Every structure is written in structure tokens, then in C-alpha cells.
Short mmCIF file of C-alpha atoms in Angstrom, two decimals:
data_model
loop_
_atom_site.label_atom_id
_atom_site.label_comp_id
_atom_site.label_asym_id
_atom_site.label_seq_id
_atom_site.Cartn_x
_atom_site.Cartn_y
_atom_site.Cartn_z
CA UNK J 1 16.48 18.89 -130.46
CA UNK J 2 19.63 16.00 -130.42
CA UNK J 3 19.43 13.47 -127.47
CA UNK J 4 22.07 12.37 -125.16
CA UNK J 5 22.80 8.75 -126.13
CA UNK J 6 20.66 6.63 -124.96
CA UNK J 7 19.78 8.73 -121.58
CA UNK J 8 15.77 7.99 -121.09
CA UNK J 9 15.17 11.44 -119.10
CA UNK J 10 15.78 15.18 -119.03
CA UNK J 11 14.40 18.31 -118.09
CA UNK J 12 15.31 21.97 -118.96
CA UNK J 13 17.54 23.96 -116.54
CA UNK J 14 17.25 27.92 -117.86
CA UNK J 15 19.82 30.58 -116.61
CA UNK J 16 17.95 33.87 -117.06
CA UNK J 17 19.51 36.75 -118.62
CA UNK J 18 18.69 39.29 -116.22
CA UNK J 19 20.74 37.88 -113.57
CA UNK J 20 23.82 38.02 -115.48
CA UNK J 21 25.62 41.42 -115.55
CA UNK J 22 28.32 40.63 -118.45
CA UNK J 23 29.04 37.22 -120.71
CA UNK J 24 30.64 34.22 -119.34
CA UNK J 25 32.60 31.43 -120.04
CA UNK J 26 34.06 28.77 -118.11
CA UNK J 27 31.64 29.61 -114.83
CA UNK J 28 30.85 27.27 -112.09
CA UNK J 29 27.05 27.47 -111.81
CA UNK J 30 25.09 26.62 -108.93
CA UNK J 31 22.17 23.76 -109.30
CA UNK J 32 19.87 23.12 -107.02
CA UNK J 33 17.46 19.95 -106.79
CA UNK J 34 14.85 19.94 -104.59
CA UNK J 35 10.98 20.31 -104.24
CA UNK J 36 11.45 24.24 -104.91
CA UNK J 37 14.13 24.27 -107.12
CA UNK J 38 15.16 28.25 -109.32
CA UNK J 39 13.21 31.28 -109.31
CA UNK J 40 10.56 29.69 -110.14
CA UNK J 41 10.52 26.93 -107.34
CA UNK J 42 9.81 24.39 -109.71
CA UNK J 43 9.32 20.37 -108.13
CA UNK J 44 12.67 18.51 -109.65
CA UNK J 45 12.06 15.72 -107.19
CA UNK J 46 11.46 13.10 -109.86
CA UNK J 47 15.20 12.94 -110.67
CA UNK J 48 15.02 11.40 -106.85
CA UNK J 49 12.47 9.31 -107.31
CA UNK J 50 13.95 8.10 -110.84
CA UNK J 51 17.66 7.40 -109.44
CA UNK J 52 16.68 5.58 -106.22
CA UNK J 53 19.05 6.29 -103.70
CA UNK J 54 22.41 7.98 -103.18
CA UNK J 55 24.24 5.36 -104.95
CA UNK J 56 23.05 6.22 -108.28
CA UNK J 57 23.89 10.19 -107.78
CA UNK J 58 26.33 9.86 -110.47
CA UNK J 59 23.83 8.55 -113.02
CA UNK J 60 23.34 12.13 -114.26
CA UNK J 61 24.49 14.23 -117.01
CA UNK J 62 24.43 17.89 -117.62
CA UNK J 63 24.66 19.03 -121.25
CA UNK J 64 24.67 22.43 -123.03
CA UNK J 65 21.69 23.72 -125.00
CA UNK J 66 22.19 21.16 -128.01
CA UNK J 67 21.04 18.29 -125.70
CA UNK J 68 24.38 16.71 -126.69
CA UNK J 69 27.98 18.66 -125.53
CA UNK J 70 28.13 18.05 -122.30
CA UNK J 71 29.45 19.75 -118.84
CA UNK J 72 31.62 18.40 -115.95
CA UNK J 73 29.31 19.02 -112.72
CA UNK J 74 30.74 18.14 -109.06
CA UNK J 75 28.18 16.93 -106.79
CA UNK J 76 28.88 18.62 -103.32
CA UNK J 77 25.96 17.35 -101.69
CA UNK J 78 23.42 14.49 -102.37
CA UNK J 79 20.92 13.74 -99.91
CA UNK J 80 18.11 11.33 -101.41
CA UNK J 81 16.47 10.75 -98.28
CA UNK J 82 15.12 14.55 -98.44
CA UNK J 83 15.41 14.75 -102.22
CA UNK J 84 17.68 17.55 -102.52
CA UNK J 85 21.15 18.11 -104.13
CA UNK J 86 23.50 20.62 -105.06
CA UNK J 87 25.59 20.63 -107.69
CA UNK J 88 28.42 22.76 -109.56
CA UNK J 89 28.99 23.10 -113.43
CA UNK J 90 31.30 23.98 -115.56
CA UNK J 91 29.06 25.90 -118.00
CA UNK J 92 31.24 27.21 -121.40
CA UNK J 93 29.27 30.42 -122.37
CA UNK J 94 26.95 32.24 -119.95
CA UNK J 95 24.98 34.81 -122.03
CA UNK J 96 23.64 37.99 -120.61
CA UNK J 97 21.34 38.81 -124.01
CA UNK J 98 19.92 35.97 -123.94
CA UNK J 99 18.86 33.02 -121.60
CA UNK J 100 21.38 30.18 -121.73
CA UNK J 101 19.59 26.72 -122.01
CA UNK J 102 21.00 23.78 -120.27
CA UNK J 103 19.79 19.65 -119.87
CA UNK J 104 19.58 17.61 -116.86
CA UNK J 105 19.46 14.01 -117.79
CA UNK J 106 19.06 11.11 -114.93
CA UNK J 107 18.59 7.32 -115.24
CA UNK J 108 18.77 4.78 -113.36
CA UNK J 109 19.37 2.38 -115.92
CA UNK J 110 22.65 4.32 -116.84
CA UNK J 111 26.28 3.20 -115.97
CA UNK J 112 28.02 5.90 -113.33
CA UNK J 113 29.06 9.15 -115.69
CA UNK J 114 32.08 9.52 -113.72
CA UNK J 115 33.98 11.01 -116.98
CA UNK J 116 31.80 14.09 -116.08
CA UNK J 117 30.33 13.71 -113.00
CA UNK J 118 32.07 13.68 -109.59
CA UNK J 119 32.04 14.22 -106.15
CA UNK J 120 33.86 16.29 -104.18
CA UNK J 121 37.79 15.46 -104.79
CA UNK J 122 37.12 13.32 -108.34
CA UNK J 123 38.68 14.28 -111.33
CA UNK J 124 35.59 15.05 -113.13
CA UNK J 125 34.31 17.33 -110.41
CA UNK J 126 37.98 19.20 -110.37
CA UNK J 127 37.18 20.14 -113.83
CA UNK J 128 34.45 21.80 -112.93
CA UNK J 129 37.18 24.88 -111.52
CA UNK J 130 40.02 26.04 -114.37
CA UNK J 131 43.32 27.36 -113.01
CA UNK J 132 41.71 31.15 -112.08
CA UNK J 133 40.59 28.78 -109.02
CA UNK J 134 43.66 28.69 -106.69
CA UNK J 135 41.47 27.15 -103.98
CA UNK J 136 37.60 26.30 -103.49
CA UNK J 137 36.48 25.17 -99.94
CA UNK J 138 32.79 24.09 -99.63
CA UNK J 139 32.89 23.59 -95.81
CA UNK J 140 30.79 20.49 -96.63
CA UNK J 141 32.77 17.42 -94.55
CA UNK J 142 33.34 16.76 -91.09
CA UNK J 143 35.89 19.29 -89.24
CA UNK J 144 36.62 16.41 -86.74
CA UNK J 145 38.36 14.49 -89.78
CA UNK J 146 41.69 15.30 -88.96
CA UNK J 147 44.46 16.53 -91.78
CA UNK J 148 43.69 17.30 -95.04
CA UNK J 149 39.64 16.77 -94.24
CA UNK J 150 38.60 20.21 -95.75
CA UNK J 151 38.81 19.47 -99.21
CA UNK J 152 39.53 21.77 -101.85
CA UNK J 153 37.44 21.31 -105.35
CA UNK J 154 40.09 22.03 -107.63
CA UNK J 155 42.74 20.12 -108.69
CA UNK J 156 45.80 22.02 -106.85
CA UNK J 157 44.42 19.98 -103.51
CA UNK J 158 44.92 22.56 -101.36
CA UNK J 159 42.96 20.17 -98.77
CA UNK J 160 42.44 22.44 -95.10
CA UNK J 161 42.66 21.14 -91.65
CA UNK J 162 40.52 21.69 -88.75
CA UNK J 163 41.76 23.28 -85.81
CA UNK J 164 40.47 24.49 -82.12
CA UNK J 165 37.29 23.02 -80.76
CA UNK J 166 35.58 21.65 -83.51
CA UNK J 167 33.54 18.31 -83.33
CA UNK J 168 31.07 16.48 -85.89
CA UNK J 169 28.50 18.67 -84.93
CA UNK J 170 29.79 21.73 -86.32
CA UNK J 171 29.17 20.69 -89.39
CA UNK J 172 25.22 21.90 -90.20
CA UNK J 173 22.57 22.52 -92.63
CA UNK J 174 22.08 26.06 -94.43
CA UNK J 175 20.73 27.44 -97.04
CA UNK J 176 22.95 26.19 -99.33
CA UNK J 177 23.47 22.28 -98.65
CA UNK J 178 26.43 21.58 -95.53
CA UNK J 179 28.64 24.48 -93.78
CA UNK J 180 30.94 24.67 -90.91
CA UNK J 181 29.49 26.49 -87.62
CA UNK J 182 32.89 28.11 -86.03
CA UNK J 183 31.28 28.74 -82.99
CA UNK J 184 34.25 29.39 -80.53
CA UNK J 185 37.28 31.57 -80.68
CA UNK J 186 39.87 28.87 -81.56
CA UNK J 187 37.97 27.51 -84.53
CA UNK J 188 39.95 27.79 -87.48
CA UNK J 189 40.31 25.58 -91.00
CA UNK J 190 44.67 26.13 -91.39
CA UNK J 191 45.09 26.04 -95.06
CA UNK J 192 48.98 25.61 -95.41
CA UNK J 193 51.70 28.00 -96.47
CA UNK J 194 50.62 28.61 -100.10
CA UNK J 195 49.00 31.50 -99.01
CA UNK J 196 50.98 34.23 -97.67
CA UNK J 197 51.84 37.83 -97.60
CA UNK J 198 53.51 37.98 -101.00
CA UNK J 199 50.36 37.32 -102.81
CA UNK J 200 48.92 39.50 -105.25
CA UNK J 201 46.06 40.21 -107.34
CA UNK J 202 43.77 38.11 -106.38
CA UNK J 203 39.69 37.96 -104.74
CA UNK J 204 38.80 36.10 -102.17
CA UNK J 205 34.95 35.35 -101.77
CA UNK J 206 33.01 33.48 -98.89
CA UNK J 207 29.35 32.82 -98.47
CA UNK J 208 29.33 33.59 -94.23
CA UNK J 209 26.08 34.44 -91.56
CA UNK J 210 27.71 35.73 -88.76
CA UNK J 211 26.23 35.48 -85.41
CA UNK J 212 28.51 37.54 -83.49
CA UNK J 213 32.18 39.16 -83.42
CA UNK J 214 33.60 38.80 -80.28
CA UNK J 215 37.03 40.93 -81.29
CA UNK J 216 39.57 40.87 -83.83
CA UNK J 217 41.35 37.68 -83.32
CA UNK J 218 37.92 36.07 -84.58
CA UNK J 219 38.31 34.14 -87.87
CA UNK J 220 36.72 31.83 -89.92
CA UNK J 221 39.49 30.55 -92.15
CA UNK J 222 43.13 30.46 -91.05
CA UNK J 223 46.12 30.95 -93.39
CA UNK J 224 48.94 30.12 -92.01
CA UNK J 225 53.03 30.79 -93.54
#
């Protein structure tokens, strides 16, 4: 199997099959690093202990299953101190016949990849979303920030701002690295005017644990003409 330059380490990331309902191309996949990391709760931690510290988050590469061609990934959260990260990449082909094979590499001793590897807001990691993406809000910064502190992933920068009662401390740990708690009923992320009532065919899809619904003024995202 080809090698990645002169990367020093890799391990095998495997998307299984049988949780893939059709073929895929172009899909943001989820990664997550951690002690318990994929069905099989495998221990990834030595990419932690290999990099050092959040500084070197960006000394990582994710390639397709010839070790070589590889992926833009955005980094949404990187927390060394707990070893555990979570990451999205752009993965060409998804196959539902057959598992699709994917490389990790990390090293310290590596220059910053940031032709493929971003955070939040960095061209690389904008990559990671084609133009089916009109907007893609993680909910991971602070909602005391101010204007434009919601970022959007993609490249349209569609940034949201905070509104109501929010403070730094509505912004907490899940499942699934940072989220915003909107825990009163003025809470509200105002997106802008490019979303209105003349738009058409489109989904909308939002990973939410609701507490309580008060009435139907309650919302979690405002759109505003």
C-alpha cells in the first residue's frame, strides 16, 4: 500500500457498508478521536499523544484508500487536554457494497497541512461542503461573540448572530463535541435575509435534544427577511 510523503504515522479509519443505504460521493463524514472512537470504540488517543498539544492539530492528513489522494477535513473541535476531536471530510465515493477504506496520518514533525486541513472558517475546511451546502452551522463558538460569531462552514459565509439572553455559558459539551444550550424564550442565532419565504426545494437538518417546549414562539434558529 503507497505512503503519504514522508508522513511517519497512520492508522485505518473503515466506513462500514451496512450503515450506508445508497452510494456517495462528495459526503461530509463525521470523525471522531477519542479513547472510544467508531463502532468499535477503538483507543485513537495516540494521535494526541503523537501531536502534543492543540497547536499541532493541523499536522494531520486524511487520505482515500490508496494511502496517497487525499481529503480536505475541517477540524470543528480539538481538545488535546481530553484527547478528543472531531472532524469533517470531504470523502469522494462512499460505497454501500463494500466498506470504504480511509488513512489518518499525524506527525508532529510535519509542517501545518493547511492546503487540506482547516478549522472552522479556513479555506481548506470550506472545501470540505460543495455548493448543495447553502449553510452549515456547528453551534461550536461562543453566542456572546457578537455579529457574525456563528460561523457557517461553507464558503457562502453565511456567519449567524446571537440574539436574546445568551452568555458564554450557553455554549456546552454534548455528545457530539460543542453546542448551543437556548435555554430561554428569546434565544435565537438570526441568520440574515438569505433565507426567506421564496425558497424552494430544499432540506433543512439539525442535530437538537430538547428539554422542553414552552409554546410556539420557541425556536432554536431564527431566520429573519
Amino acid at each position: 500500500m503507497a505512503w503519504l510523503g514522508t508522513w511517519a504515522k497512520r492508522i485505518q479509519l473503515t466506513l462500514d457498508k451496512d450503515q450506508v443505504d445508497a452510494a456517495l460521493s462528495d459526503f461530509p463524514v463525521v470523525i471522531h478521536l477519542s479513547g472510544s472512537s467508531g463502532i468499535t470504540s477503538q483507543d485513537v488517543t495516540a494521535v494526541f499523544s503523537e501531536l502534543g498539544s492543540d497547536a499541532n492539530r493541523k499536522k494531520i492528513a486524511v487520505t482515500t484508500s490508496d494511502g496517497e489522494t487525499q481529503c480536505y477535513a475541517e477540524i470543528e473541535e480539538w481538545d488535546h487536554a481530553s484527547s478528543e476531536a472531531w472532524l469533517h471530510v470531504n470523502v469522494p465515493s462512499v460505497s454501500d457494497s463494500v466498506d470504504t477504506v480511509l488513512y489518518l496520518y499525524y506527525d508532529s514533525g510535519q509542517s501545518n497541512n493547511d492546503s487540506y486541513v482547516g478549522d472552522t472558517g479556513d479555506a481548506a475546511a470550506q472545501a470540505v461542503w460543495d455548493n448543495n451546502f447553502v449553510a452549515v452551522y456547528h453551534m461550536a463558538q461562543d453566542p456572546s461573540g457578537g455579529d457574525n460569531s456563528i460561523l457557517d462552514s461553507t464558503d457562502n459565509a453565511r456567519h449567524g448572530t446571537p440574539a436574546g439572553s445568551m452568555t458564554s455559558g450557553d455554549l456546552v459539551d454534548t455528545d457530539h463535541g460543542k453546542a448551543i444550550d437556548f435555554d430561554n424564550t428569546d434565544d435565537l442565532v438570526n441568520t440574515g435575509s438569505w433565507f426567506n419565504g421564496s425558497n424552494s426545494g430544499f432540506s433543512l437538518e439539525a442535530l437538537v435534544k430538547i428539554n422542553s417546549i414552552l409554546d410556539n414562539d420557541d425556536c432554536i434558529t431564527g431566520f429573519s427577511n
